[in-house]
Coordinates of N, CA and C in Angstrom, one line a residue:
R1 N -4.1 7.1 18.9 CA -4.9 6.5 17.9 C -6.4 6.7 17.6
A2 N -6.8 7.5 18.7 CA -8.2 7.7 18.6 C -8.5 8.8 17.7
A3 N -7.7 9.8 17.6 CA -7.5 10.9 16.9 C -7.3 10.1 15.5
A4 N -6.4 9.3 15.2 CA -6.2 9.0 13.8 C -7.6 8.0 13.6
A5 N -8.3 7.3 14.2 CA -9.3 6.5 13.9 C -10.4 7.5 13.6
A6 N -10.6 8.6 14.2 CA -11.7 9.9 14.0 C -11.3 10.2 12.6
R7 N -9.9 10.4 12.2 CA -9.6 11.0 10.8 C -10.2 10.4 9.7
G8 N -9.7 8.8 9.8 CA -10.2 8.1 8.6 C -8.9 8.1 7.9
P9 N -8.8 7.0 7.0 CA -8.1 6.7 5.9 C -7.9 7.9 4.9
Q10 N -8.9 8.5 4.7 CA -8.9 9.6 3.4 C -8.2 10.7 3.9
T11 N -8.4 11.1 5.0 CA -7.6 12.0 5.8 C -6.1 11.9 5.8
D12 N -6.0 10.5 6.1 CA -4.5 10.3 6.7 C -3.8 10.2 5.3
W13 N -4.1 9.7 4.1 CA -3.3 9.8 2.8 C -3.3 11.3 2.3
Q14 N -4.2 12.3 2.6 CA -4.0 13.7 2.4 C -3.1 14.4 3.2
L15 N -3.1 14.2 4.4 CA -2.1 14.6 5.3 C -0.6 14.2 4.9
A16 N -0.7 12.6 4.5 CA 0.7 12.1 4.3 C 1.4 12.9 2.8
A17 N 0.3 13.0 2.0 CA 0.7 13.9 0.6 C 1.3 15.2 0.7
T18 N 0.6 16.0 1.8 CA 0.8 17.5 2.3 C 2.1 17.5 2.9
L19 N 2.5 16.6 3.8 CA 3.8 16.4 4.4 C 4.9 16.1 3.5
A20 N 4.6 15.1 2.6 CA 5.6 14.9 1.7 C 6.0 16.1 0.7
A21 N 4.9 16.8 0.3 CA 4.9 18.0 -0.5 C 6.1 18.9 0.2
A22 N 5.7 19.1 1.6 CA 6.5 20.1 2.5 C 7.8 19.7 2.7
L23 N 8.0 18.5 2.8 CA 9.4 18.0 3.2 C 10.2 17.8 1.7
A24 N 9.7 17.8 0.7 CA 10.3 18.1 -0.6 C 10.8 19.4 -0.9
D25 N 9.8 20.3 -0.7 CA 10.0 21.8 -0.8 C 11.0 21.9 0.3
C26 N 11.2 21.5 1.5 CA 12.2 22.0 2.5 C 13.7 21.5 2.2
L27 N 13.6 20.2 1.1 CA 14.8 19.6 0.8 C 15.2 20.5 -0.6
G28 N 14.6 21.1 -0.9 CA 14.7 21.6 -2.2 C 14.6 20.8 -3.4
M29 N 13.8 19.8 -3.4 CA 13.5 19.0 -4.3 C 12.7 19.7 -5.5
P30 N 12.5 19.4 -6.7 CA 11.9 20.2 -7.7 C 10.4 19.9 -7.5
G31 N 9.5 20.9 -7.7 CA 8.2 20.9 -7.4 C 7.4 20.2 -8.5
D32 N 7.7 19.1 -9.2 CA 7.3 18.6 -10.4 C 5.8 18.2 -10.1
E33 N 4.9 18.9 -10.9 CA 3.4 18.7 -10.5 C 2.9 17.3 -10.5
Q34 N 3.6 16.3 -11.2 CA 3.1 14.8 -11.5 C 3.8 14.2 -10.3
V35 N 4.8 14.6 -9.6 CA 5.6 13.8 -8.5 C 4.7 13.7 -7.3
F36 N 4.3 15.1 -6.9 CA 3.6 14.9 -5.6 C 2.2 14.1 -5.6
P37 N 1.3 14.4 -6.9 CA 0.2 13.4 -6.9 C 0.3 12.0 -6.8
L38 N 1.7 11.4 -7.4 CA 2.0 10.1 -7.2 C 2.4 9.9 -5.8
M39 N 2.9 10.7 -5.1 CA 3.2 10.4 -3.6 C 1.9 10.2 -3.0
A40 N 0.8 11.1 -3.2 CA -0.6 10.8 -3.0 C -1.3 9.7 -3.1
V41 N -0.9 9.3 -4.4 CA -1.4 7.7 -4.7 C -0.9 6.9 -3.8
D42 N 0.4 6.8 -3.7 CA 1.0 5.9 -2.7 C 0.5 5.9 -1.4
A43 N 0.2 7.1 -0.8 CA -0.1 7.3 0.6 C -1.4 6.6 0.7
Y44 N -2.6 6.9 -0.7 CA -3.7 6.7 -0.7 C -3.7 5.0 -0.6
L45 N -3.0 4.4 -1.5 CA -2.9 2.9 -1.5 C -2.6 2.3 -0.2
R46 N -1.6 3.0 0.5 CA -1.3 2.3 2.0 C -2.2 2.5 3.0
A47 N -3.0 3.5 2.9 CA -4.0 3.9 3.7 C -5.2 2.8 3.7
N48 N -5.4 2.4 2.4 CA -6.7 1.6 1.6 C -6.4 0.3 1.4
L49 N -5.3 -0.5 2.1 CA -5.0 -1.8 1.6 C -5.9 -2.8 1.4
A50 N -7.1 -2.7 2.5 CA -8.2 -3.6 2.5 C -9.2 -3.2 1.2
A51 N -9.4 -2.0 0.5 CA -10.1 -1.6 -0.6 C -10.0 -2.3 -1.8
P52 N -10.7 -2.6 -2.4 CA -10.5 -3.3 -3.8 C -9.9 -2.2 -4.6
L53 N -9.0 -2.6 -5.3 CA -8.5 -1.3 -6.4 C -9.1 -1.2 -7.6
R54 N -9.7 0.0 -7.6 CA -10.4 0.2 -8.9 C -9.6 1.6 -9.7
V55 N -9.1 0.8 -10.5 CA -8.0 1.9 -11.3 C -8.7 3.0 -11.8
A56 N -9.7 3.0 -12.3 CA -10.7 4.1 -13.1 C -11.0 5.1 -11.9
E57 N -11.4 4.6 -10.9 CA -11.7 5.4 -9.8 C -10.6 6.2 -9.3
V58 N -9.4 5.7 -8.8 CA -8.1 6.2 -8.2 C -7.8 7.3 -9.7
A59 N -7.8 6.8 -10.7 CA -7.1 7.7 -11.7 C -8.0 9.2 -11.8
G60 N -9.3 8.9 -11.8 CA -10.4 10.0 -11.7 C -10.0 11.0 -10.4
H61 N -9.9 10.3 -9.3 CA -9.7 10.9 -8.0 C -8.7 11.9 -8.3
F62 N -7.4 11.4 -9.0 CA -6.2 12.2 -9.3 C -6.4 13.1 -10.3
G63 N -7.6 13.2 -11.3 CA -7.6 13.8 -12.4 C -7.0 13.5 -13.7
W64 N -6.6 12.4 -13.8 CA -6.0 11.4 -14.7 C -6.8 10.4 -15.7
S65 N -6.7 10.3 -16.7 CA -7.3 9.5 -17.4 C -6.8 8.0 -17.2
V66 N -7.5 7.0 -17.2 CA -6.9 5.7 -16.9 C -5.5 5.5 -17.4
R67 N -5.5 5.9 -18.8 CA -4.2 5.6 -19.5 C -3.1 6.4 -18.8
R68 N -3.1 7.5 -18.8 CA -2.3 8.4 -18.5 C -1.9 8.0 -17.0
F69 N -2.9 7.5 -16.0 CA -2.5 7.2 -14.7 C -1.7 5.9 -14.6
Q70 N -1.9 5.1 -15.5 CA -1.4 3.6 -15.7 C 0.2 4.1 -16.2
T71 N 0.2 4.9 -17.0 CA 1.7 5.3 -17.3 C 2.5 5.9 -16.4
L72 N 1.9 6.8 -15.8 CA 2.8 7.7 -14.6 C 3.1 6.7 -13.7
F73 N 2.1 5.8 -13.3 CA 2.1 4.8 -12.3 C 3.3 4.0 -12.5
A74 N 3.3 3.3 -13.7 CA 4.5 2.6 -14.2 C 5.8 2.9 -14.0
E75 N 5.8 4.4 -14.8 CA 7.0 5.1 -14.6 C 7.5 5.3 -13.2
A76 N 6.7 5.6 -12.0 CA 6.9 6.0 -10.8 C 7.2 4.8 -9.9
F77 N 6.7 3.8 -10.2 CA 6.6 2.6 -9.2 C 7.2 1.5 -9.9
G78 N 7.3 1.2 -11.2 CA 8.0 0.2 -11.9 C 7.0 -0.9 -12.0
D79 N 5.8 -0.8 -11.8 CA 4.9 -1.9 -11.7 C 3.5 -1.3 -12.1
T80 N 2.2 -2.3 -12.1 CA 1.4 -2.0 -12.3 C 0.5 -1.6 -11.0
P81 N -0.5 -1.0 -10.8 CA -1.1 -0.8 -9.7 C -1.5 -1.6 -8.7
H82 N -2.1 -2.8 -9.6 CA -2.7 -4.1 -8.9 C -1.3 -4.7 -8.1
R83 N -0.4 -4.9 -8.9 CA 0.8 -5.5 -8.3 C 1.6 -4.8 -7.4
Y84 N 1.3 -3.5 -7.7 CA 2.2 -2.5 -6.3 C 1.3 -2.9 -5.1
Q85 N 0.0 -2.8 -5.4 CA -1.0 -2.9 -4.3 C -0.6 -4.2 -3.4
T86 N -0.7 -5.4 -4.1 CA -0.1 -6.7 -3.8 C 1.0 -6.6 -3.0
R87 N 2.2 -5.9 -3.5 CA 3.4 -5.8 -2.7 C 3.4 -5.0 -1.4
L88 N 2.5 -4.1 -1.4 CA 2.0 -3.3 -0.3 C 1.4 -4.2 0.9
R89 N 0.7 -4.8 0.4 CA 0.1 -5.8 1.4 C 0.9 -7.0 2.0
L90 N 1.7 -7.4 1.1 CA 2.7 -8.6 1.5 C 3.7 -7.7 2.4
D91 N 4.1 -6.6 2.0 CA 5.3 -6.0 3.0 C 4.7 -5.7 4.5
R92 N 3.2 -5.4 4.4 CA 2.8 -5.2 5.9 C 2.3 -6.3 6.5
A93 N 2.2 -7.7 5.5 CA 2.0 -9.0 6.4 C 3.4 -9.3 6.6
L94 N 4.6 -9.2 6.1 CA 5.9 -9.6 6.5 C 6.2 -8.9 8.0
Q95 N 5.8 -7.4 8.0 CA 5.8 -6.7 9.1 C 4.9 -7.4 10.4
L96 N 4.0 -7.8 10.1 CA 3.3 -8.3 11.2 C 3.5 -9.6 11.6
L97 N 4.2 -10.4 10.7 CA 4.4 -11.9 11.1 C 6.1 -11.7 11.7
T98 N 6.4 -10.8 11.5 CA 8.0 -10.5 12.2 C 7.8 -10.1 13.7
Q99 N 6.8 -9.0 13.7 CA 6.6 -8.4 15.0 C 5.6 -8.4 15.9
S100 N 4.9 -9.5 15.3 CA 3.5 -9.7 16.5 C 3.4 -11.3 16.3
T101 N 2.4 -11.9 17.3 CA 2.1 -13.1 17.4 C 0.7 -13.2 16.9
L102 N 0.1 -12.2 16.2 CA -1.5 -12.3 15.6 C -1.4 -13.7 14.9
P103 N -2.5 -14.2 14.9 CA -2.9 -15.5 14.0 C -2.9 -15.3 12.6
L104 N -2.6 -16.1 11.8 CA -2.5 -15.8 10.3 C -3.7 -15.2 9.5
A105 N -4.8 -15.7 10.2 CA -6.2 -15.0 9.8 C -6.4 -13.6 10.0
E106 N -5.7 -13.3 11.1 CA -5.9 -11.8 11.4 C -4.8 -10.8 10.6
I107 N -3.8 -11.6 10.4 CA -2.6 -11.0 9.8 C -3.2 -10.7 8.3
A108 N -3.9 -11.7 7.9 CA -4.3 -11.6 6.4 C -5.4 -10.3 6.4
L109 N -6.4 -10.3 7.4 CA -7.4 -9.2 7.1 C -6.6 -7.6 7.6
A110 N -5.5 -7.8 8.5 CA -4.6 -6.4 9.0 C -4.1 -6.1 7.5
S111 N -3.7 -6.9 6.5 CA -2.8 -6.7 5.4 C -3.8 -6.8 4.2
G112 N -5.1 -6.4 4.3 CA -6.1 -6.2 3.3 C -6.4 -7.1 2.5
Y113 N -6.0 -8.6 2.8 CA -6.7 -9.7 2.1 C -7.9 -10.1 2.8
P114 N -8.9 -10.5 1.9 CA -10.3 -11.0 2.4 C -10.3 -12.2 3.1
D115 N -9.3 -12.9 2.9 CA -9.3 -14.0 4.1 C -7.9 -14.9 4.0
Q116 N -7.7 -15.7 4.9 CA -6.5 -16.4 4.9 C -5.8 -17.3 3.7
T117 N -7.2 -17.9 3.1 CA -6.6 -18.7 2.1 C -6.1 -17.6 0.8
T118 N -6.6 -16.5 0.5 CA -6.5 -15.8 -0.7 C -4.9 -15.2 -0.1
F119 N -4.6 -14.8 1.2 CA -3.4 -14.2 1.7 C -2.2 -15.4 1.6
T120 N -2.5 -16.4 1.8 CA -1.5 -17.5 1.7 C -1.3 -17.9 0.4
R121 N -2.1 -17.8 -0.4 CA -1.9 -18.1 -1.8 C -1.0 -17.0 -2.5
S122 N -1.1 -15.9 -2.0 CA -0.6 -14.8 -2.6 C 0.7 -14.6 -1.9
F123 N 1.0 -14.8 -0.8 CA 2.3 -15.0 0.0 C 3.3 -16.1 -0.5
T124 N 2.7 -17.3 -1.0 CA 3.5 -18.4 -1.1 C 4.0 -18.2 -2.5
R125 N 3.0 -17.5 -3.3 CA 3.6 -17.3 -4.9 C 4.7 -16.4 -4.8
R126 N 4.8 -15.3 -3.9 CA 5.8 -14.4 -3.8 C 7.1 -15.1 -3.1
F127 N 6.8 -15.7 -2.1 CA 8.1 -15.9 -1.2 C 8.4 -17.6 -1.2
G128 N 7.6 -18.2 -2.0 CA 7.8 -19.8 -2.0 C 7.6 -20.5 -1.0
Q129 N 6.8 -20.1 0.1 CA 6.7 -20.9 1.3 C 5.5 -20.1 1.9
P130 N 4.6 -20.8 2.6 CA 3.4 -20.2 3.5 C 3.8 -19.5 4.3
P131 N 3.1 -18.4 4.8 CA 3.0 -17.6 5.9 C 3.7 -18.3 7.0
G132 N 3.0 -19.4 7.4 CA 3.3 -20.0 8.7 C 4.7 -20.4 8.5
A133 N 5.2 -21.4 7.6 CA 6.6 -21.7 7.5 C 7.6 -20.6 7.7
W134 N 7.3 -19.5 7.0 CA 8.2 -18.4 7.0 C 8.0 -17.8 8.4
R135 N 7.2 -17.7 9.1 CA 7.3 -17.1 10.4 C 8.2 -17.8 11.3
A136 N 7.7 -19.4 11.2 CA 8.8 -20.4 11.7 C 10.1 -20.3 11.6
A137 N 10.4 -20.2 10.2 CA 12.0 -20.2 10.0 C 12.6 -18.5 10.4
A138 N 11.9 -17.4 10.4 CA 12.3 -16.5 10.9 C 12.3 -16.5 12.5
R139 N 11.8 -17.1 12.9 CA 11.9 -17.1 14.4 C 13.1 -18.2 14.9
G140 N 13.5 -19.1 13.9 CA 14.8 -19.9 14.2 C 14.1 -21.1 15.1

């Protein structure tokens, strides 16, 4: 953990992209030059859940225009970057709701939400019930 904290999220997503490319190469997957950067985008979004998503910055970082980035992203992930980020945040929240006893406010922050209210609104919109009720039902 200390080593991961020292590396920081930027290094983590670069490492994830490198590992994904190496794995694909070992498995004999085609080296499509657009696939690996999108894997890096996914790793970047996962490593930066709490960061506001600025599409123009992410697109520029990976060397694409905003329009090209949005097109490639939609083809690869079937969604817009913002909706995909929301999905990643909610997936993380589900994991924490299931596997921890953290209070909802801490789960909200750990999942990339600025506060519990925003988290609860997003969670309820997707799952039809607030996170506390979902957790209680999941625990039986």
